[in-house]
XYZ file of C-alpha atoms in Angstrom:
339
model
C 110.699 123.753 104.438
C 113.274 123.482 106.962
C 115.017 126.685 108.234
C 116.497 128.076 111.529
C 112.977 129.070 113.031
C 111.625 125.436 113.009
C 112.766 121.943 113.708
C 112.243 118.588 111.951
C 110.651 116.828 115.079
C 108.170 119.618 115.610
C 107.075 119.784 111.965
C 106.628 115.991 111.996
C 104.875 115.797 115.169
C 102.484 118.726 114.220
C 101.786 116.987 110.755
C 101.149 113.539 112.325
C 99.041 114.758 115.188
C 96.791 117.008 113.084
C 96.722 115.441 109.819
C 98.178 111.966 110.369
C 100.366 112.503 107.336
C 104.282 112.366 106.696
C 105.344 115.862 105.349
C 107.684 116.055 102.366
C 110.682 118.090 103.712
C 113.116 120.249 101.723
C 115.792 122.683 102.354
C 115.886 126.340 101.482
C 116.555 126.795 97.859
C 119.748 128.726 96.824
C 118.431 129.458 93.195
C 119.131 133.046 92.172
C 120.683 133.737 95.459
C 122.734 136.899 95.531
C 126.163 136.792 96.810
C 125.624 139.813 99.133
C 122.853 137.701 100.911
C 124.628 134.333 101.093
C 125.715 134.868 104.745
C 121.990 135.137 105.700
C 121.178 132.151 103.766
C 123.822 130.205 105.403
C 122.637 131.275 108.980
C 118.956 130.246 107.892
C 119.492 126.969 106.224
C 119.270 123.575 107.853
C 120.687 120.395 106.185
C 117.852 117.834 105.888
C 120.297 114.832 106.085
C 122.093 116.164 109.219
C 118.636 116.983 110.858
C 117.385 113.428 109.959
C 120.667 111.746 111.448
C 120.426 113.998 114.597
C 116.739 112.869 115.184
C 116.916 109.334 114.115
C 116.470 107.908 117.581
C 113.255 109.838 118.036
C 111.729 108.969 114.564
C 109.650 105.802 113.835
C 111.687 103.834 111.310
C 109.087 103.778 108.644
C 108.544 107.413 108.948
C 112.436 107.967 108.710
C 112.362 105.925 105.507
C 109.869 108.145 103.870
C 111.524 111.276 105.052
C 115.062 110.508 103.868
C 115.487 112.008 100.363
C 118.434 109.570 99.638
C 116.031 106.592 99.864
C 113.420 108.437 97.546
C 116.214 109.193 95.173
C 117.466 105.451 95.154
C 113.990 104.066 94.480
C 113.300 106.510 91.645
C 116.708 105.383 89.996
C 115.757 101.614 90.637
C 112.337 102.101 89.209
C 113.876 103.889 86.108
C 116.258 101.191 85.351
C 113.516 98.531 85.569
C 111.743 98.204 82.094
C 107.981 98.883 82.008
C 107.655 101.030 85.109
C 105.343 104.078 84.863
C 103.946 106.598 87.384
C 101.456 108.056 85.234
C 99.876 108.068 81.672
C 102.222 110.586 80.495
C 105.452 108.562 81.145
C 103.588 105.582 79.386
C 103.230 107.669 76.336
C 106.784 108.865 76.194
C 109.261 106.779 74.418
C 113.048 107.313 75.359
C 115.341 107.887 72.500
C 118.923 108.619 73.302
C 119.329 110.554 70.256
C 116.648 113.022 71.198
C 116.800 112.707 75.081
C 116.427 116.097 77.048
C 119.276 116.236 79.638
C 118.418 116.279 83.479
C 114.924 116.030 85.011
C 114.441 119.723 84.370
C 110.975 120.300 82.959
C 110.605 121.710 79.416
C 108.346 124.868 79.198
C 104.663 124.080 79.314
C 105.246 120.425 79.907
C 104.138 119.905 83.306
C 102.682 122.953 85.251
C 103.005 126.778 85.302
C 103.581 129.063 88.370
C 102.727 132.806 88.516
C 104.494 134.993 90.788
C 103.425 137.973 92.955
C 105.028 140.283 90.213
C 103.013 138.640 87.409
C 105.924 136.508 86.138
C 105.199 133.027 84.823
C 107.609 130.255 85.669
C 108.077 126.577 85.175
C 107.414 125.898 88.852
C 107.538 127.600 92.314
C 111.167 126.322 92.909
C 112.845 128.158 90.016
C 114.623 131.501 90.683
C 113.132 134.787 89.451
C 115.770 135.104 86.649
C 114.341 132.451 84.345
C 110.737 133.534 83.731
C 108.947 131.967 80.673
C 106.694 135.063 80.382
C 104.392 137.471 82.123
C 100.669 138.419 82.658
C 100.089 141.838 81.056
C 97.746 144.794 82.349
C 94.874 143.026 80.621
C 95.462 139.707 82.318
C 96.677 138.134 78.977
C 99.772 135.835 79.238
C 102.655 136.953 77.069
C 105.439 134.746 75.820
C 108.174 135.156 73.427
C 108.473 131.519 72.112
C 111.493 132.012 69.918
C 113.583 133.402 72.789
C 112.321 130.624 74.969
C 113.644 127.994 72.366
C 117.048 129.652 72.152
C 117.601 130.083 75.726
C 116.526 126.425 76.631
C 118.722 125.076 73.696
C 121.517 127.024 75.484
C 120.719 125.735 78.981
C 120.805 122.178 77.787
C 123.965 122.423 75.802
C 125.628 123.720 78.933
C 125.235 120.451 80.557
C 124.698 117.920 77.848
C 128.484 117.042 77.510
C 128.489 116.065 81.365
C 125.166 114.052 80.837
C 126.698 111.975 78.052
C 129.344 110.755 80.418
C 126.955 110.083 83.492
C 125.560 106.803 84.442
C 122.478 108.415 85.637
C 121.484 109.981 82.232
C 118.156 108.182 82.013
C 117.423 108.331 86.047
C 118.650 111.742 86.570
C 116.936 113.547 89.635
C 118.786 116.895 89.148
C 117.022 120.130 88.070
C 119.383 122.483 86.416
C 117.881 125.630 87.648
C 118.447 124.388 91.365
C 121.917 123.685 90.669
C 122.743 126.904 88.486
C 123.476 124.796 85.744
C 126.227 122.683 87.401
C 126.145 119.106 87.949
C 128.773 116.426 88.776
C 128.566 113.368 86.595
C 127.709 110.146 88.399
C 129.705 106.877 87.689
C 128.710 103.225 87.690
C 131.022 102.905 90.667
C 129.266 105.681 92.508
C 125.994 104.119 91.972
C 127.235 100.645 93.019
C 128.468 102.094 96.388
C 125.439 103.872 97.092
C 123.504 100.446 96.654
C 125.953 98.604 98.812
C 125.602 101.186 101.776
C 121.905 100.965 102.036
C 121.695 97.185 101.427
C 124.139 96.432 104.086
C 122.590 98.856 106.451
C 119.815 96.801 108.394
C 118.158 100.216 109.353
C 117.135 100.930 105.704
C 116.564 97.172 104.664
C 115.126 95.538 107.691
C 111.413 94.786 106.332
C 111.155 91.417 104.744
C 107.972 90.110 102.956
C 108.068 86.265 102.920
C 107.014 84.219 100.002
C 105.158 80.977 100.573
C 106.473 78.127 98.463
C 104.374 75.533 99.987
C 107.415 74.074 101.846
C 108.273 77.064 104.095
C 105.192 77.252 106.319
C 107.230 77.737 109.529
C 109.334 80.344 108.261
C 106.340 82.333 107.047
C 104.648 81.908 110.555
C 107.729 83.060 112.334
C 107.952 86.263 110.086
C 104.352 87.371 110.299
C 103.433 86.126 113.905
C 101.892 88.595 116.380
C 100.664 88.853 120.036
C 98.544 90.678 122.239
C 100.909 93.447 122.515
C 100.755 94.179 118.854
C 97.091 94.091 118.922
C 96.679 96.571 121.781
C 99.418 98.929 120.377
C 97.005 99.658 117.481
C 95.215 102.985 117.628
C 91.620 101.779 116.959
C 88.546 104.031 117.122
C 84.979 102.722 117.835
C 84.197 102.822 114.089
C 87.071 100.639 113.350
C 86.229 98.062 115.853
C 82.743 97.885 114.463
C 83.723 97.751 110.940
C 85.947 94.648 111.558
C 82.929 92.715 112.591
C 81.215 93.332 109.378
C 83.686 93.761 106.488
C 87.207 92.772 105.379
C 89.211 96.119 105.003
C 91.610 94.442 102.747
C 89.128 93.538 100.057
C 86.089 95.504 100.718
C 85.038 97.532 97.492
C 87.993 96.454 95.619
C 87.936 94.518 92.237
C 91.077 93.066 90.534
C 90.996 92.614 86.680
C 93.573 90.376 85.238
C 94.853 90.794 81.749
C 92.609 88.029 80.416
C 89.673 89.968 81.831
C 88.913 87.733 84.664
C 87.468 89.711 87.840
C 88.324 88.788 91.469
C 87.338 90.309 94.679
C 90.115 88.216 96.211
C 92.811 86.956 93.973
C 93.114 83.652 95.745
C 89.431 82.829 95.497
C 87.369 82.028 92.452
C 86.744 84.495 89.702
C 83.641 86.345 89.653
C 83.382 86.576 85.972
C 84.971 88.247 82.877
C 84.846 91.881 82.008
C 84.120 91.047 78.359
C 80.909 89.182 79.138
C 79.744 90.263 82.635
C 78.464 93.929 83.830
C 80.325 95.411 86.710
C 77.033 96.042 88.158
C 76.072 92.293 88.148
C 79.721 91.333 89.454
C 79.263 93.744 92.452
C 75.706 92.411 93.180
C 77.129 88.940 93.030
C 79.805 89.924 95.478
C 77.524 91.606 97.856
C 74.980 88.765 97.753
C 76.836 85.374 97.141
C 80.479 85.333 96.888
C 80.815 87.829 99.931
C 84.796 87.838 100.087
C 84.246 91.621 101.069
C 82.464 90.326 104.242
C 85.101 87.652 105.098
C 85.818 88.364 108.876
C 87.737 86.502 111.644
C 84.446 85.293 112.941
C 84.115 82.863 109.744
C 87.320 81.201 109.997
C 88.823 78.875 112.519
C 90.400 79.280 115.089
C 89.617 83.023 115.025
C 85.918 82.405 115.328
C 86.461 81.189 118.928
C 88.773 83.815 120.265
C 87.304 86.845 122.236
C 89.852 89.087 120.530
C 89.060 88.438 116.861
C 87.255 91.904 116.495
C 90.570 93.731 117.318
C 92.582 91.567 114.786
C 93.596 92.854 111.287
C 91.242 91.652 108.606
C 92.121 88.372 106.814
C 94.709 88.943 104.209
C 95.339 87.451 100.782
C 98.537 85.683 102.418
C 96.527 83.861 104.894
C 94.053 82.695 102.303
C 96.740 81.434 100.061
C 98.469 79.605 102.852
C 95.047 78.310 104.179
C 96.372 79.341 107.506
C 94.919 81.660 109.974
C 96.919 81.126 113.275
C 99.506 83.696 113.153
C 98.799 84.577 116.860
C 99.663 82.771 119.902
C 96.274 81.678 121.209
C 97.571 79.473 124.079
C 99.129 82.650 125.725
C 95.908 84.622 124.933
C 93.584 82.194 126.556
C 95.225 82.744 130.056
C 94.042 86.329 129.902
C-alpha cells in the first residue's frame, strides 16, 4: 500500500532483496471516506501511476511491466475478449448470458470470499468500506445474516449502475468494483479502448519483447533474436546448487510431462511420445523417462558444440526452441575461445 510514509523504490527493493518477489502495489482506498477527513487522505495518498513514471529509470523494465496496473488491466481486457480463456475452474463453469449478466466486477455475496473486521462485521472483502457489511458475528460466535435485506440492497446497487453498463464497451471485461467507486463509473467506449491499445502498442517501452517463430526458412533471424554472449552468462545470479544442477538435469524439462488432447504424453514436445494416458500408467511413464528417454537429463554436455565449451555448465538449460530448430549455437563461440 503506497502512502506518504513509504516509497515505491524502497518497497520494491525490500521485497526483491528479502523475498525475490515483485509486490502488488495499490493506492489508499477512499471507500467510505468521510468528507471531514478528506484533507488527511489527500495528504497521505500517493498516485501509483505517477510514482511509477518518476521511478521509471530506476526499475528493471520487466518489473515495471508487472507493477503498472494499466498493463494488468489491459491484459485482462484482451484475455476476456478472446474466447475460451479461463483463469480457474469457476470461470470455466460460468456461462455468460447478457440477459442475466451482473454489472461490474463487484463480487456477489458469498461467491468468492468473506472478511471479518475487528468489530465482528462480515464483509465481501478487505477493500470494501465499513458501510456495506453482509452480516456480523454474534456473542455466541455464530454468523448472522439477513438474506432478504441483502438481496434487496444488492439489486438496488446493481440497478444504480446497470444503465451505464449497457452503454459501456467493457460490459464483459469490466475491472471496476462498485464499492471502491461509490457506485459511480464512467462508461468506456470502443474508441477509448482503441486509443488505449494504440498507446501501448506504439510505445516500445511496453512492447519491446519479441518471441520469434521458426518457420524453417528464417534461421538467421531467430539466431539474431536469441543470441547471447559471455556478458549475458556472467550477469546471471547463480549459486552453487544452480551450477551443480545444470550439470545433471534440464531445468526446462525436469519433472514435467505434457499431455496432449489425444492422450499422448511427452517429456519434451519436440521429442518422441512416451506413451498414452489411456494405455500407460504414469508410474511406468516416469520410470521410462528416468531410465531410457532421459529428456529430463538433456544437458549442454550431450550436444554439439556445447559439449566442447568450458562454459557449458553456466549456460541456461537446452530449450524446446533449440530442439525444434536442431541448433544449439546461439552463443559466439569464437569470441569465447580467446578467453
